[in-house]
Amino acid sequence: MRFGFVGCGNMGGAILSGAISTGVLDKEHVAVFDVSPTVSRHWKDGGISVLGDDEQVTHWADIIILAVKPQDAVEALKQCGAGLDGKVLVSIVAGYSVVRLSRLVTGTPRILRVLPNTPALVREGAFAVSSDSDLRRDELGVVVGVLDALGIVELVPERLIDAVRAGAEKSREL
């Protein structure tokens, strides 16, 4: 399966770097687009295909990782357009539920919501994953395999995922 990253800064970059360095993903099966020329150059210099915009990424990839800042998510999803139809959309965007994402996209992608945490940057992360009911088992397995390279992965019902986030935020205060 081909992975496309819409946004590939800190967290998206950590996921991509971890998956490549552990051999879970091959560079030839990955493409990225990031609005930052510096970030794009970093990936291009590392042998990753850098495409011209979000829409190109969605047309090229089977699984799209949405790794933009929350304030940029609506525009990024608009730019992805109809290319998301029938694809797997993995969102690591904070504050965007599966329902909210499904209302913002064009077409009917199968949606997976992931709550990462910052220790993922050093491959010691924990990921809460909530899947759309239409996601195929093999698709879920591939995504979980990528995340597993960066830490532990727990599947959580969408209705409980915000409680997981709240608990994780509280535990940092202790």
PDB file of C-alpha atoms in Angstrom:
ATOM      1  CA  MET A   1       0.000   0.000   0.000  1.00  0.00           C
ATOM      2  CA  ARG A   2       1.152   3.529  -0.725  1.00  0.00           C
ATOM      3  CA  PHE A   3       1.203   6.091   2.087  1.00  0.00           C
ATOM      4  CA  GLY A   4       0.732   9.802   1.481  1.00  0.00           C
ATOM      5  CA  PHE A   5       1.411  12.411   4.135  1.00  0.00           C
ATOM      6  CA  VAL A   6      -0.553  15.667   3.994  1.00  0.00           C
ATOM      7  CA  GLY A   7       1.662  17.659   6.312  1.00  0.00           C
ATOM      8  CA  CYS A   8       4.865  16.066   7.499  1.00  0.00           C
ATOM      9  CA  GLY A   9       6.304  18.295  10.228  1.00  0.00           C
ATOM     10  CA  ASN A  10       6.931  17.181  13.812  1.00  0.00           C
ATOM     11  CA  MET A  11       4.432  14.403  14.482  1.00  0.00           C
ATOM     12  CA  GLY A  12       3.842  13.371  10.875  1.00  0.00           C
ATOM     13  CA  GLY A  13       7.593  13.390  10.415  1.00  0.00           C
ATOM     14  CA  ALA A  14       8.103  11.256  13.526  1.00  0.00           C
ATOM     15  CA  ILE A  15       5.646   8.687  12.200  1.00  0.00           C
ATOM     16  CA  LEU A  16       7.287   8.639   8.773  1.00  0.00           C
ATOM     17  CA  SER A  17      10.855   8.522  10.120  1.00  0.00           C
ATOM     18  CA  GLY A  18      10.025   5.758  12.575  1.00  0.00           C
ATOM     19  CA  ALA A  19       8.246   3.657   9.974  1.00  0.00           C
ATOM     20  CA  ILE A  20      11.115   3.976   7.503  1.00  0.00           C
ATOM     21  CA  SER A  21      13.937   3.445  10.001  1.00  0.00           C
ATOM     22  CA  THR A  22      12.301   0.285  11.353  1.00  0.00           C
ATOM     23  CA  GLY A  23      11.590  -1.058   7.872  1.00  0.00           C
ATOM     24  CA  VAL A  24       7.809  -0.937   8.227  1.00  0.00           C
ATOM     25  CA  LEU A  25       7.581   1.389   5.198  1.00  0.00           C
ATOM     26  CA  ASP A  26       9.809   1.606   2.137  1.00  0.00           C
ATOM     27  CA  LYS A  27      10.657   5.055   0.780  1.00  0.00           C
ATOM     28  CA  GLU A  28       9.272   4.165  -2.649  1.00  0.00           C
ATOM     29  CA  HIS A  29       5.841   3.602  -1.099  1.00  0.00           C
ATOM     30  CA  VAL A  30       5.665   7.069   0.479  1.00  0.00           C
ATOM     31  CA  ALA A  31       4.952  10.569  -0.811  1.00  0.00           C
ATOM     32  CA  VAL A  32       4.533  13.811   1.112  1.00  0.00           C
ATOM     33  CA  PHE A  33       3.324  17.351   0.701  1.00  0.00           C
ATOM     34  CA  ASP A  34       4.041  20.041   3.249  1.00  0.00           C
ATOM     35  CA  VAL A  35       3.455  23.775   2.869  1.00  0.00           C
ATOM     36  CA  SER A  36       6.857  24.451   4.413  1.00  0.00           C
ATOM     37  CA  PRO A  37       9.636  24.486   1.801  1.00  0.00           C
ATOM     38  CA  THR A  38      12.123  23.570   4.541  1.00  0.00           C
ATOM     39  CA  VAL A  39      10.143  20.478   5.550  1.00  0.00           C
ATOM     40  CA  SER A  40       9.624  19.472   1.914  1.00  0.00           C
ATOM     41  CA  ARG A  41      13.340  19.860   1.186  1.00  0.00           C
ATOM     42  CA  HIS A  42      14.192  17.708   4.210  1.00  0.00           C
ATOM     43  CA  TRP A  43      12.088  14.828   2.901  1.00  0.00           C
ATOM     44  CA  LYS A  44      13.248  15.224  -0.686  1.00  0.00           C
ATOM     45  CA  ASP A  45      16.889  15.191   0.460  1.00  0.00           C
ATOM     46  CA  GLY A  46      16.072  12.001   2.370  1.00  0.00           C
ATOM     47  CA  GLY A  47      14.842  10.235  -0.756  1.00  0.00           C
ATOM     48  CA  ILE A  48      11.104  10.672  -0.195  1.00  0.00           C
ATOM     49  CA  SER A  49       8.895  11.723  -3.091  1.00  0.00           C
ATOM     50  CA  VAL A  50       7.568  15.250  -2.514  1.00  0.00           C
ATOM     51  CA  LEU A  51       4.423  16.072  -4.477  1.00  0.00           C
ATOM     52  CA  GLY A  52       3.090  19.484  -5.457  1.00  0.00           C
ATOM     53  CA  ASP A  53      -0.048  19.677  -3.326  1.00  0.00           C
ATOM     54  CA  ASP A  54      -2.502  17.832  -1.079  1.00  0.00           C
ATOM     55  CA  GLU A  55      -4.653  16.698  -3.998  1.00  0.00           C
ATOM     56  CA  GLN A  56      -1.721  14.997  -5.729  1.00  0.00           C
ATOM     57  CA  VAL A  57      -0.948  13.112  -2.521  1.00  0.00           C
ATOM     58  CA  THR A  58      -4.523  11.858  -2.179  1.00  0.00           C
ATOM     59  CA  HIS A  59      -4.701  10.696  -5.793  1.00  0.00           C
ATOM     60  CA  TRP A  60      -1.358   8.880  -5.508  1.00  0.00           C
ATOM     61  CA  ALA A  61      -1.771   7.181  -2.108  1.00  0.00           C
ATOM     62  CA  ASP A  62      -3.972   4.396  -0.778  1.00  0.00           C
ATOM     63  CA  ILE A  63      -3.636   5.571   2.827  1.00  0.00           C
ATOM     64  CA  ILE A  64      -3.474   9.300   3.557  1.00  0.00           C
ATOM     65  CA  ILE A  65      -2.049  10.561   6.849  1.00  0.00           C
ATOM     66  CA  LEU A  66      -3.514  13.977   7.686  1.00  0.00           C
ATOM     67  CA  ALA A  67      -0.833  15.542   9.887  1.00  0.00           C
ATOM     68  CA  VAL A  68      -1.526  19.266   9.794  1.00  0.00           C
ATOM     69  CA  LYS A  69      -2.214  21.748  12.570  1.00  0.00           C
ATOM     70  CA  PRO A  70      -5.892  21.899  13.619  1.00  0.00           C
ATOM     71  CA  GLN A  71      -6.321  25.402  12.194  1.00  0.00           C
ATOM     72  CA  ASP A  72      -5.134  24.126   8.781  1.00  0.00           C
ATOM     73  CA  ALA A  73      -7.228  20.946   8.631  1.00  0.00           C
ATOM     74  CA  VAL A  74     -10.339  22.332   6.917  1.00  0.00           C
ATOM     75  CA  GLU A  75      -8.326  23.879   4.081  1.00  0.00           C
ATOM     76  CA  ALA A  76      -6.156  20.776   3.691  1.00  0.00           C
ATOM     77  CA  LEU A  77      -9.236  18.551   3.443  1.00  0.00           C
ATOM     78  CA  LYS A  78     -10.753  20.885   0.838  1.00  0.00           C
ATOM     79  CA  GLN A  79      -7.565  20.653  -1.193  1.00  0.00           C
ATOM     80  CA  CYS A  80      -7.576  16.854  -0.951  1.00  0.00           C
ATOM     81  CA  GLY A  81     -10.950  16.944  -2.662  1.00  0.00           C
ATOM     82  CA  ALA A  82     -12.474  13.920  -4.336  1.00  0.00           C
ATOM     83  CA  GLY A  83      -9.137  12.104  -4.202  1.00  0.00           C
ATOM     84  CA  LEU A  84     -10.114  10.862  -0.742  1.00  0.00           C
ATOM     85  CA  ASP A  85     -13.098   8.899  -2.040  1.00  0.00           C
ATOM     86  CA  GLY A  86     -12.640   5.210  -1.301  1.00  0.00           C
ATOM     87  CA  LYS A  87      -9.267   5.771   0.389  1.00  0.00           C
ATOM     88  CA  VAL A  88      -8.186   5.424   4.011  1.00  0.00           C
ATOM     89  CA  LEU A  89      -7.831   8.748   5.826  1.00  0.00           C
ATOM     90  CA  VAL A  90      -5.757   8.603   9.011  1.00  0.00           C
ATOM     91  CA  SER A  91      -6.066  11.829  10.976  1.00  0.00           C
ATOM     92  CA  ILE A  92      -3.700  12.846  13.753  1.00  0.00           C
ATOM     93  CA  VAL A  93      -5.294  16.299  13.889  1.00  0.00           C
ATOM     94  CA  ALA A  94      -6.194  17.221  17.471  1.00  0.00           C
ATOM     95  CA  GLY A  95      -9.849  17.929  18.167  1.00  0.00           C
ATOM     96  CA  TYR A  96     -11.302  16.404  14.992  1.00  0.00           C
ATOM     97  CA  SER A  97     -13.643  13.471  15.631  1.00  0.00           C
ATOM     98  CA  VAL A  98     -14.432  10.858  12.995  1.00  0.00           C
ATOM     99  CA  VAL A  99     -17.887  12.442  12.592  1.00  0.00           C
ATOM    100  CA  ARG A 100     -16.420  15.918  12.129  1.00  0.00           C
ATOM    101  CA  LEU A 101     -13.891  14.639   9.606  1.00  0.00           C
ATOM    102  CA  SER A 102     -16.577  12.778   7.660  1.00  0.00           C
ATOM    103  CA  ARG A 103     -18.572  16.009   7.357  1.00  0.00           C
ATOM    104  CA  LEU A 104     -15.565  17.915   6.017  1.00  0.00           C
ATOM    105  CA  VAL A 105     -14.383  15.501   3.340  1.00  0.00           C
ATOM    106  CA  THR A 106     -15.496  15.072  -0.225  1.00  0.00           C
ATOM    107  CA  GLY A 107     -16.490  11.501  -0.993  1.00  0.00           C
ATOM    108  CA  THR A 108     -16.480   8.603   1.402  1.00  0.00           C
ATOM    109  CA  PRO A 109     -13.043   7.728   2.723  1.00  0.00           C
ATOM    110  CA  ARG A 110     -12.678   5.174   5.483  1.00  0.00           C
ATOM    111  CA  ILE A 111     -11.560   7.234   8.480  1.00  0.00           C
ATOM    112  CA  LEU A 112      -9.195   6.357  11.283  1.00  0.00           C
ATOM    113  CA  ARG A 113      -8.535   8.822  14.092  1.00  0.00           C
ATOM    114  CA  VAL A 114      -5.245   8.637  15.946  1.00  0.00           C
ATOM    115  CA  LEU A 115      -4.286  10.467  19.123  1.00  0.00           C
ATOM    116  CA  PRO A 116      -0.487  10.466  19.308  1.00  0.00           C
ATOM    117  CA  ASN A 117       1.632  11.839  22.117  1.00  0.00           C
ATOM    118  CA  THR A 118       4.959  13.628  22.051  1.00  0.00           C
ATOM    119  CA  PRO A 119       7.107  10.666  23.227  1.00  0.00           C
ATOM    120  CA  ALA A 120       6.369   9.237  19.767  1.00  0.00           C
ATOM    121  CA  LEU A 121       9.027  11.681  18.582  1.00  0.00           C
ATOM    122  CA  VAL A 122      11.605   9.407  20.248  1.00  0.00           C
ATOM    123  CA  ARG A 123       9.766   6.124  19.503  1.00  0.00           C
ATOM    124  CA  GLU A 124       8.377   5.825  23.024  1.00  0.00           C
ATOM    125  CA  GLY A 125       4.853   6.920  22.193  1.00  0.00           C
ATOM    126  CA  ALA A 126       1.361   5.779  22.948  1.00  0.00           C
ATOM    127  CA  PHE A 127      -1.380   5.949  20.345  1.00  0.00           C
ATOM    128  CA  ALA A 128      -5.117   5.785  20.920  1.00  0.00           C
ATOM    129  CA  VAL A 129      -6.760   4.669  17.683  1.00  0.00           C
ATOM    130  CA  SER A 130     -10.431   4.915  16.813  1.00  0.00           C
ATOM    131  CA  SER A 131     -11.596   3.391  13.560  1.00  0.00           C
ATOM    132  CA  ASP A 132     -14.475   4.008  11.258  1.00  0.00           C
ATOM    133  CA  SER A 133     -16.660   0.901  11.076  1.00  0.00           C
ATOM    134  CA  ASP A 134     -16.072   0.521   7.313  1.00  0.00           C
ATOM    135  CA  LEU A 135     -12.311   0.187   7.690  1.00  0.00           C
ATOM    136  CA  ARG A 136     -11.109  -3.212   6.515  1.00  0.00           C
ATOM    137  CA  ARG A 137      -9.130  -5.385   8.916  1.00  0.00           C
ATOM    138  CA  ASP A 138      -6.076  -5.426   6.612  1.00  0.00           C
ATOM    139  CA  GLU A 139      -6.111  -1.620   6.362  1.00  0.00           C
ATOM    140  CA  LEU A 140      -6.300  -1.278  10.130  1.00  0.00           C
ATOM    141  CA  GLY A 141      -3.474  -3.790  10.475  1.00  0.00           C
ATOM    142  CA  VAL A 142      -1.194  -1.838   8.150  1.00  0.00           C
ATOM    143  CA  VAL A 143      -1.790   1.448   9.975  1.00  0.00           C
ATOM    144  CA  VAL A 144      -1.378  -0.141  13.410  1.00  0.00           C
ATOM    145  CA  GLY A 145       1.855  -1.737  12.183  1.00  0.00           C
ATOM    146  CA  VAL A 146       3.245   1.664  11.218  1.00  0.00           C
ATOM    147  CA  LEU A 147       2.285   3.201  14.570  1.00  0.00           C
ATOM    148  CA  ASP A 148       3.562   0.195  16.488  1.00  0.00           C
ATOM    149  CA  ALA A 149       7.067   1.083  15.281  1.00  0.00           C
ATOM    150  CA  LEU A 150       6.808   4.209  17.464  1.00  0.00           C
ATOM    151  CA  GLY A 151       5.300   2.861  20.663  1.00  0.00           C
ATOM    152  CA  ILE A 152       2.202   1.159  21.982  1.00  0.00           C
ATOM    153  CA  VAL A 153      -1.117   1.221  20.146  1.00  0.00           C
ATOM    154  CA  GLU A 154      -4.527   0.830  21.762  1.00  0.00           C
ATOM    155  CA  LEU A 155      -7.798   0.581  19.861  1.00  0.00           C
ATOM    156  CA  VAL A 156     -10.447   2.704  21.544  1.00  0.00           C
ATOM    157  CA  PRO A 157     -14.112   3.240  20.622  1.00  0.00           C
ATOM    158  CA  GLU A 158     -14.655   6.708  19.155  1.00  0.00           C
ATOM    159  CA  ARG A 159     -17.089   7.557  21.957  1.00  0.00           C
ATOM    160  CA  LEU A 160     -14.256   7.111  24.507  1.00  0.00           C
ATOM    161  CA  ILE A 161     -11.321   8.633  22.671  1.00  0.00           C
ATOM    162  CA  ASP A 162     -11.774  12.124  24.129  1.00  0.00           C
ATOM    163  CA  ALA A 163     -11.699  10.609  27.620  1.00  0.00           C
ATOM    164  CA  VAL A 164      -8.374   8.977  26.729  1.00  0.00           C
ATOM    165  CA  ARG A 165      -7.044  12.364  25.638  1.00  0.00           C
ATOM    166  CA  ALA A 166      -8.263  14.036  28.820  1.00  0.00           C
ATOM    167  CA  GLY A 167      -6.700  11.316  30.971  1.00  0.00           C
ATOM    168  CA  ALA A 168      -3.394  11.599  29.146  1.00  0.00           C
ATOM    169  CA  GLU A 169      -3.353  15.370  29.602  1.00  0.00           C
ATOM    170  CA  LYS A 170      -4.114  15.024  33.319  1.00  0.00           C
ATOM    171  CA  SER A 171      -1.355  12.443  33.804  1.00  0.00           C
ATOM    172  CA  ARG A 172       1.225  14.921  32.482  1.00  0.00           C
ATOM    173  CA  GLU A 173       0.326  17.240  35.349  1.00  0.00           C
ATOM    174  CA  LEU A 174       1.205  14.641  37.986  1.00  0.00           C
TER     175      LEU A 174
END
